[in-house]
XYZ file of C-alpha atoms in Angstrom:
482
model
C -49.248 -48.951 -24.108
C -46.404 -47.504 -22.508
C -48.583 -45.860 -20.204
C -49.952 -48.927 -18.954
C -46.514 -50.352 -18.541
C -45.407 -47.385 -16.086
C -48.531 -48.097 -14.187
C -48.273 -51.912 -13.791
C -44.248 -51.514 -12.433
C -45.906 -48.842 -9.996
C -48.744 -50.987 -8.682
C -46.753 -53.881 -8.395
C -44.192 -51.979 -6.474
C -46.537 -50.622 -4.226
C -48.354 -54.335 -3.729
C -44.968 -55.498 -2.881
C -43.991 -52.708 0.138
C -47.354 -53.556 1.210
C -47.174 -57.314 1.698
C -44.002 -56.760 3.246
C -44.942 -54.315 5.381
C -47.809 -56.288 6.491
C -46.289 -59.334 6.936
C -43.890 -57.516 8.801
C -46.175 -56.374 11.320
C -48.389 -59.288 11.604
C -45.237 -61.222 12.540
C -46.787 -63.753 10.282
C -43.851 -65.973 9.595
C -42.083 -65.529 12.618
C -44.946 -66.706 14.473
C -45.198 -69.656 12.292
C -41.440 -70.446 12.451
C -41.912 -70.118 16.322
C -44.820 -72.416 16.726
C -42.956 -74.918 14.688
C -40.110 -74.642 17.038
C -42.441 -75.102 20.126
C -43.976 -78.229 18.434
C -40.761 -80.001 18.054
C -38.988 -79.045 21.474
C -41.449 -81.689 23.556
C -40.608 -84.978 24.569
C -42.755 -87.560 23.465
C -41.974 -91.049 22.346
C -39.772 -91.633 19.113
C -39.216 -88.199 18.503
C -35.533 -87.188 17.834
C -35.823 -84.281 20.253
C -36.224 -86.826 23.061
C -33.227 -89.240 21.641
C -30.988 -86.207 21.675
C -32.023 -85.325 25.294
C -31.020 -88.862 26.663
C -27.757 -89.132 24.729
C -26.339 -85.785 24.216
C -24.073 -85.756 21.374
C -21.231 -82.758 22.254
C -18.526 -84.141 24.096
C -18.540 -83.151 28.074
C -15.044 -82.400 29.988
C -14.464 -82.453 33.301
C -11.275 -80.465 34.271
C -9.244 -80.710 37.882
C -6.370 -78.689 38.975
C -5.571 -79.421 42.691
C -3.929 -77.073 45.194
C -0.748 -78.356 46.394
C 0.433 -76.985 49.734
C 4.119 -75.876 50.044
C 4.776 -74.453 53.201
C 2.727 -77.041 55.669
C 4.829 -75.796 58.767
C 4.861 -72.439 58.478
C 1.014 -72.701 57.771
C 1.069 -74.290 61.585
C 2.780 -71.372 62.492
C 0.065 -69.216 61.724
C 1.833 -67.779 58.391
C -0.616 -67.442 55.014
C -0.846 -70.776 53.078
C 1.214 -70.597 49.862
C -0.483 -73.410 47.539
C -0.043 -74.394 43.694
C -2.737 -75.013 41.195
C -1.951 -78.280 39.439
C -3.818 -79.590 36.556
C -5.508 -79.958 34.544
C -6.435 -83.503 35.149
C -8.844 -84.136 32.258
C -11.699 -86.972 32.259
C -14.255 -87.465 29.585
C -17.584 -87.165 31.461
C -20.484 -89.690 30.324
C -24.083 -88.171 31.099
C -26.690 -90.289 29.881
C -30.194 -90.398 30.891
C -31.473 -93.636 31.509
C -34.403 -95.610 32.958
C -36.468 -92.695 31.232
C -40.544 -92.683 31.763
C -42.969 -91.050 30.160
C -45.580 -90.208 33.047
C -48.849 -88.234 33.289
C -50.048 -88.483 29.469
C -47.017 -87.187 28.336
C -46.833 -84.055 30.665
C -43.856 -85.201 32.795
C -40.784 -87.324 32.003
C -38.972 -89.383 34.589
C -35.605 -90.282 34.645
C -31.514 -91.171 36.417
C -28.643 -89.507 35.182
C -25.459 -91.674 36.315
C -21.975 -89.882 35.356
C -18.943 -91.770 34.309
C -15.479 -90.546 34.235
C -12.981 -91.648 31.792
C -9.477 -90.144 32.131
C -8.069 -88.578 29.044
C -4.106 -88.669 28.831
C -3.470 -86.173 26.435
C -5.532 -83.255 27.798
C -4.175 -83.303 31.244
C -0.575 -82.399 32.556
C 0.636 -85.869 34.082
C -0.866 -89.548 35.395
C -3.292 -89.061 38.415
C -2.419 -92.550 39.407
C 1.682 -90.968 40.366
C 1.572 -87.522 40.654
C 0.942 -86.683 44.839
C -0.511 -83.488 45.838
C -0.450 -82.149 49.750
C -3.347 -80.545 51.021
C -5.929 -80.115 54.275
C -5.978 -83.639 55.563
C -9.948 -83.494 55.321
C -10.677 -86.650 57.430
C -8.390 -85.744 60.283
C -10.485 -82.102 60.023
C -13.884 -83.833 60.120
C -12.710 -86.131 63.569
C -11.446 -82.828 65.200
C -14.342 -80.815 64.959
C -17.037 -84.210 65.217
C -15.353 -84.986 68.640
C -15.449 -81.128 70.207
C -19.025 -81.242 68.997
C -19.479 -84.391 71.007
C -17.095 -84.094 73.773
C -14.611 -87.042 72.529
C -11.985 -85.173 72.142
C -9.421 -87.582 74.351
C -9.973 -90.655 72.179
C -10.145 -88.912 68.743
C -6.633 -87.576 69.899
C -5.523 -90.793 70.809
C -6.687 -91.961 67.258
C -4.323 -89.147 65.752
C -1.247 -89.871 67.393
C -1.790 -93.603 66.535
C -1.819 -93.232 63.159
C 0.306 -90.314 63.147
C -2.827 -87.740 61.372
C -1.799 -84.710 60.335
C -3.262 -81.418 59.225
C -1.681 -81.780 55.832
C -1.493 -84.909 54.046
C -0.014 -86.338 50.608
C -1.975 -88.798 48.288
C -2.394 -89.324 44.829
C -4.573 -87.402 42.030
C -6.209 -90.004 41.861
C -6.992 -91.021 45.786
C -7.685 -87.278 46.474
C -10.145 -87.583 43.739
C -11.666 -90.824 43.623
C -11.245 -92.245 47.179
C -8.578 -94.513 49.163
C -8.644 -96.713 52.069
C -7.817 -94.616 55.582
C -6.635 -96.674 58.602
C -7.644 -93.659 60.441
C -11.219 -93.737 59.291
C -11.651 -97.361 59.590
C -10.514 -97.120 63.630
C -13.178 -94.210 63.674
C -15.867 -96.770 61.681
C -15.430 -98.949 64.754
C -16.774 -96.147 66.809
C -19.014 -94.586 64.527
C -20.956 -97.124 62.062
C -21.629 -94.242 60.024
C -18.427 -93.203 59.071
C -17.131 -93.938 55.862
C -13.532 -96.189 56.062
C -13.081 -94.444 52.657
C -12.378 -90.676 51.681
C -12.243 -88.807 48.320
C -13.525 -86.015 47.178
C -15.544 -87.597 44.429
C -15.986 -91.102 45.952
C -18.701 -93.721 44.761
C -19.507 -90.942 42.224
C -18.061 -92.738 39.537
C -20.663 -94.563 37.553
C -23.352 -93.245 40.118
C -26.396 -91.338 39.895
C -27.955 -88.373 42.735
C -30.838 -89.820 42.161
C -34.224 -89.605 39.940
C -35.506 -86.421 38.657
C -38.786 -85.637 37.163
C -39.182 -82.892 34.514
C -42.260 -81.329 32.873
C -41.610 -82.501 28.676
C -42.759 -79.125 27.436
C -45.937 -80.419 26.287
C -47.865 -77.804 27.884
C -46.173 -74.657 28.035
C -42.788 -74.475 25.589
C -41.232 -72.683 28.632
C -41.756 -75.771 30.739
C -39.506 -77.720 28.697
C -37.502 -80.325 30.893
C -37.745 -77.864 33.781
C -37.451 -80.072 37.384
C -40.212 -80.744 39.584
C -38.891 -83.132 41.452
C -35.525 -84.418 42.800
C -35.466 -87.616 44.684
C -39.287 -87.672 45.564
C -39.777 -84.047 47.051
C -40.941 -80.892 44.888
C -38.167 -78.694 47.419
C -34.921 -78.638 49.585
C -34.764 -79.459 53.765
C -31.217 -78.132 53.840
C -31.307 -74.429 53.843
C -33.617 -71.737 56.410
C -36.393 -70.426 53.725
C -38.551 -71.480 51.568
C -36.985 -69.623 48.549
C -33.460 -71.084 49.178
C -35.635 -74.433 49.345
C -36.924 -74.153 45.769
C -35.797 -76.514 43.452
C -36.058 -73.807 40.224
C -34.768 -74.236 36.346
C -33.348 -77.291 34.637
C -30.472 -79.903 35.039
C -28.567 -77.444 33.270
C -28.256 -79.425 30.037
C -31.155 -78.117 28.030
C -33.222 -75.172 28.037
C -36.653 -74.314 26.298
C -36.438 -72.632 22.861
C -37.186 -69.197 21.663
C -34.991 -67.423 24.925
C -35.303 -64.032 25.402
C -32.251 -61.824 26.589
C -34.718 -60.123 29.411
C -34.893 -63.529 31.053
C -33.644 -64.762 33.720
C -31.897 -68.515 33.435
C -32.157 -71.274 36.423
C -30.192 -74.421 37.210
C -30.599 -76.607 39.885
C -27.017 -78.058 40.751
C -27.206 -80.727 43.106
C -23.603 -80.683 43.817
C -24.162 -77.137 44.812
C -27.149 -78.064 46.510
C -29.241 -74.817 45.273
C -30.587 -73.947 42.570
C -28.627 -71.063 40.673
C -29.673 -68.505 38.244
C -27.487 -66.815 35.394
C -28.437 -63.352 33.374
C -27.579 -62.308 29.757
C -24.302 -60.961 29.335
C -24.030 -60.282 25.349
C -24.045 -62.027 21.785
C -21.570 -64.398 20.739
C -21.681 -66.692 18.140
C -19.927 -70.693 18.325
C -18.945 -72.170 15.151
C -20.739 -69.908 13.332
C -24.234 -70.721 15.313
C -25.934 -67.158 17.129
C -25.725 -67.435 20.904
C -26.774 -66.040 24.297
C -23.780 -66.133 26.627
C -25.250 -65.863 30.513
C -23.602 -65.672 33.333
C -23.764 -65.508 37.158
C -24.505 -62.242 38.270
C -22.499 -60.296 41.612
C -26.161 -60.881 43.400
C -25.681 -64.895 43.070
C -22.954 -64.414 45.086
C -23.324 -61.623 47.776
C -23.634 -62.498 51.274
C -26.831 -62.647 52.866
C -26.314 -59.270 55.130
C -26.437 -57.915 51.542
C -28.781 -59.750 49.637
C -31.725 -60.689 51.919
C -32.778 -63.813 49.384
C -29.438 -65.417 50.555
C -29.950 -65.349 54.017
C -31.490 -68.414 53.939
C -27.976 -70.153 52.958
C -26.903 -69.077 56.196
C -27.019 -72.383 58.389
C -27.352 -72.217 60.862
C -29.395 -69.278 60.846
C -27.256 -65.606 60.497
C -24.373 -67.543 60.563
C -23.003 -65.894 56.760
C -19.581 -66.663 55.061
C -18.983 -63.445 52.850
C -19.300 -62.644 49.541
C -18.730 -65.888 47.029
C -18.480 -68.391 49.466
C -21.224 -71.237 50.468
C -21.497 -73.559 53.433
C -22.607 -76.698 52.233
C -22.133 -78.487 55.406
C -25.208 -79.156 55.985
C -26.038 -80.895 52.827
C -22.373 -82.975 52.920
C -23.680 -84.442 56.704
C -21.559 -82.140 58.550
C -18.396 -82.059 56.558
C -16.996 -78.487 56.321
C -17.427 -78.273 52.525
C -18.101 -74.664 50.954
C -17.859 -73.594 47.512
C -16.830 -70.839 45.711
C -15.572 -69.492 42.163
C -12.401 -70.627 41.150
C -9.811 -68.070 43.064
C -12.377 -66.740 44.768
C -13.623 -64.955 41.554
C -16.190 -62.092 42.590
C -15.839 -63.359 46.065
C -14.890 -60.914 49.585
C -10.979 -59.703 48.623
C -10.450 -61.358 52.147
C -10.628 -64.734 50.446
C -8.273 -63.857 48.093
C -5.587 -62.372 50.325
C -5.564 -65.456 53.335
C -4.264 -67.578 50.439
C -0.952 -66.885 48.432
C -1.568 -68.326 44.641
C -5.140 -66.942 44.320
C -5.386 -65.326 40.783
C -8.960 -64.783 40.106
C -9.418 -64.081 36.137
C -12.778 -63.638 34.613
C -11.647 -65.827 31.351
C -10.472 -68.543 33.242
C -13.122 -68.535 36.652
C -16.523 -67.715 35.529
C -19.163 -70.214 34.938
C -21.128 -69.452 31.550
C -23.623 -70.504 29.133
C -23.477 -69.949 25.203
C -27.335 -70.764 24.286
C -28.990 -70.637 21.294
C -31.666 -68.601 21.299
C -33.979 -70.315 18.771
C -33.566 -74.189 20.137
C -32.964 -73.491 22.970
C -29.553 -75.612 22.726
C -26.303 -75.518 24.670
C -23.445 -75.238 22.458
C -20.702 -73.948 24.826
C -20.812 -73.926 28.716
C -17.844 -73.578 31.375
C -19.273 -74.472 35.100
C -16.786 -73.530 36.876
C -16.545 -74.144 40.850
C -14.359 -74.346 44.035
C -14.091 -76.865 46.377
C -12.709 -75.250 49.668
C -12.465 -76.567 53.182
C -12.649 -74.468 56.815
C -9.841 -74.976 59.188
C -9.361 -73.551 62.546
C -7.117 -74.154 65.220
C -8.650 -76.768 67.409
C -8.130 -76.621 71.498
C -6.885 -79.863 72.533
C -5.722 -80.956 69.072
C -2.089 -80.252 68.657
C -2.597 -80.720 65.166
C -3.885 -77.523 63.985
C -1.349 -75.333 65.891
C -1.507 -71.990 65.408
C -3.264 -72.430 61.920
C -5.893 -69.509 60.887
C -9.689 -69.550 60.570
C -8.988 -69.835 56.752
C -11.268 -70.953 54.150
C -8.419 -73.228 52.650
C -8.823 -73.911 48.900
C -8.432 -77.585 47.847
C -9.899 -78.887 44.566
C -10.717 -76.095 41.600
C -12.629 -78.278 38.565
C -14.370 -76.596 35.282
C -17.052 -79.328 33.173
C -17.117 -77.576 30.230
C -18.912 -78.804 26.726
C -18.681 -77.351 23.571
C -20.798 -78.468 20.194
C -19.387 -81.224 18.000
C -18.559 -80.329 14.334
C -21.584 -82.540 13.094
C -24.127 -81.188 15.128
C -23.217 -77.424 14.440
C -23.738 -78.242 10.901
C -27.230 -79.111 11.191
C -28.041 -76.975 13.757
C -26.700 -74.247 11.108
C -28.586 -75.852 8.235
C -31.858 -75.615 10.627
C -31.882 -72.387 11.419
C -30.980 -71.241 7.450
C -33.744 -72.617 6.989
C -35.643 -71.130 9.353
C -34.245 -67.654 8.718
C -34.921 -68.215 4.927
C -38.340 -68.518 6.108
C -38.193 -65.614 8.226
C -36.320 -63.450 5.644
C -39.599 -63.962 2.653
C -40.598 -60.116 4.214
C -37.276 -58.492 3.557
C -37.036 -60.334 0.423
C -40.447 -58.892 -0.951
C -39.618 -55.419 0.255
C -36.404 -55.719 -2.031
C -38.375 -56.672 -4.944
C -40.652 -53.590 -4.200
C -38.154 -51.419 -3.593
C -36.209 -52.266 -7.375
C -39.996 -52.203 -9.280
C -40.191 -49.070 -6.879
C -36.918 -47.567 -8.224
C -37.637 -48.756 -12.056
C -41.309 -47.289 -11.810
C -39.782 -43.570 -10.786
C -36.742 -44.017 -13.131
C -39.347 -44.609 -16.296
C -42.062 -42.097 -15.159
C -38.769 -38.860 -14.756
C -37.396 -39.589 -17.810
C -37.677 -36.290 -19.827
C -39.652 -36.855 -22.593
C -37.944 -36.247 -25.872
C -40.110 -35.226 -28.899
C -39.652 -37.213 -32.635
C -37.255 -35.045 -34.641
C -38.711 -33.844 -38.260
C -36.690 -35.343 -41.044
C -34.522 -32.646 -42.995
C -35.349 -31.481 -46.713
C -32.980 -33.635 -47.867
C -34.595 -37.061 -46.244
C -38.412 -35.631 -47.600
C -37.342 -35.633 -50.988
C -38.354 -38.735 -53.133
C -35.681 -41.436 -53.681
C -36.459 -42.126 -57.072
C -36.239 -37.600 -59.207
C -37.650 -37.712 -62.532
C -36.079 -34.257 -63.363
């Protein structure tokens, strides 16, 4: 009987490595967890994956600081700019997807993604509405360089002295931001139709959209999940000098298809950088206690085209490269000498860095990054982090610009960050318990074989101990009769 015993704990140990083992290497549960997964992440109609895509519950934040310029005329002297970061200025950013179609029997998903700003008091450093800020007067810039372009240079300086333009002006936060009326702009609206009597940074992007997107709903392929195939009608870019700076590549940004590998490579298409952008894994982190990817630009995003041939089509007009970190988007912003960079000029040419006193590129505080669950496919932490940067010159026949530097002169630095609310972490945690529960059945069978395995050797090495005999004493009958 005992014999049998020993030999049931030994099968049943061995039956249980087995299983394990098998189901180990037939991926069986994993490959049923991940099919689930790639079910679920599709929008269709009703389903809660597509109600979370058009209102996305974490809370978006969309940070300013401005550079404030304190040494205007010694900057006309031709001395290095000494500027301030001020901020942050803090508004609650709204990005709902709305008017959203369903298109192609459910391969393809239409839809406008208008942002709204909402200012929040208590995360920012004082009222946008008061506190000034003195920096490139960008509309005065723009008239300079559109009249030596077009040979009106006499009347665009006659516009200047009229209404006593600068090269450094002082408005509000909130103007600098969101737009004010210019009397200098309207004078050149009467001359040019097409130029705007208002200037900000951000204006008539407040409650606006860039226009409709289409997306592929991941019904397909799991790795096509909400990835762009069209922005505003056209399947590429006109702005840029190649076809692979023309591609519009990735997602908004804002959701990524499940089941990410740390071998891939991650795209965005950023209208407001007007490229798409790609990011590379960096290392493991976790966010509120939910696993994460954390991917980042890499130097190669950023190197100049001399360097990295797929840049050179940036350079407009053709060969025409800022260095390292910096990019002209002029030609998407109708001619307005725009180009972005990190904030500080963070992995950008040292030159940028050293023309401007108050530069203090920090990896913590300047580098865009993602924090992605691996599994979903979810963003539960991001920081994009950008520069918004203006190029001045000194201008013949524009008294103006003095003896001011070629400089790329930083102006606006702004992070939109998001991080996962309480509530969704929670079931996002509960989820993937679940799912690693599921995943975990293999381990938990090779424990159980592993124990009967340990019982089954403990019983069979026992040393066996033979039945004592009983002494003379205990063999003699209870009961003498002599």
């Amino acid at each position: 009987m005992k014999k049998r015993c020993l030999g049931g704990v030994g099968v049943l140990a061995l039956a249980l490595l087995l299983a394990s083992v098998a189901l180990l290497a037939a991926r069986v549960l994993q490959r049923a967890v991940d099919r689930q997964v790639q079910q679920e992440m599709v929008l269709r109609n009703g389903s809660d994956t597509l109600r979370l895509w058009e209102e996305p519950p974490p809370p978006v934040y969309m940070q300013f600081y401005m550079f404030n310029v304190t040494n205007p005329a010694e900057i006309l002297n031709g001395e290095t700019p000494l500027v301030t970061e001020i901020g942050p200025y803090t508004y609650r950013e709204q990005v709902p997807k709305v008017n959203v179609r369903i298109l192609d029997n459910g391969t393809k998903v239409s839809f406008f993604n208008p942002r709204t700003y909402v200012f929040i008091p208590e995360k920012s450093v004082g009222d946008p509405q008061v506190d000034l800020i003195r920096t490139v007067n960008l509309p005065a810039v723009v008239a300079m360089e559109m009249a030596i372009a077009s040979g009106m240079s006499l009347p665009v300086e006659f516009l200047l002295l009229l209404y006593k333009e600068e090269m450094f002006s002082i408005h509000s936060v909130h103007e600098w931001l969101w737009g004010y009326n210019d009397k200098f702009l309207h004078a050149m609206h009467r001359i040019r139709p097409d130029v705007d009597p208002e200037f900000g940074f951000f204006n008539k992007m407040n409650g606006t959209d860039d226009g409709e997107y289409v997306v592929l709903s991941g019904e397909h392929s799991y790795k096509d999940f909400t990835r762009i195939v069209e922005w505003k009608g056209k399947d590429k870019l006109d702005w840029w000098t190649s076809p692979t700076s023309n591609m519009i590549n990735g997602t908004d940004g804002s959701s990524f298809h499940p089941l990410i590998d740390p071998e891939e490579t991650i795209y965005i298409f950023a209208s407001d950088f007007c490229r798409s952008l790609y990011l590379t894994y960096e290392k493991y982190v976790t966010v509120k206690g939910i696993p994460a990817y954390r991917f980042v630009p890499p130097a190669s995003l950023y190197a100049s085209g001399a360097i990295n041939k797929n840049n050179a089509g940036f350079c407009v007009p053709a060969g025409n490269c800022p260095g390292a970190g910096v990019l002209n988007i002029s030609t998407c912003m109708k001619g307005v000498p725009i180009l972005l960079s990190p904030p500080h000029f963070y992995q950008s040419d040292e030159k940028y860095v050293k023309d401007i006193d108050g530069m203090h590129p920090k990896k913590e505080d300047h580098e865009t990054f993602l924090d992605i669950n691996p599994t979903t496919g979810l963003l539960v932490r991001a920081c994009k982090r950008l520069q918004i940067n203006t190029y001045v010159r000194s201008l013949p026949g524009f008294f103006q610009t003095g003896n001011i530097r070629t400089l790329v002169f930083p102006v606006i630095h702004l992070n939109e960050s998001v991080l996962v609310d309480d509530d969704s972490a929670e079931k996002l945690k509960v989820a993937l318990f679940e799912s690693s529960l599921l995943i975990s059945i293999p381990y938990i069978i090779m424990g159980l074989g592993v124990v009967f395995g340990v019982i089954f050797v403990v019983l069979a090495c026992r040393p066996f101990r033979p039945k004592e005999e009983a002494s003379e004493d205990e063999r003699a009958p209870l009961i003498r009769t002599s």
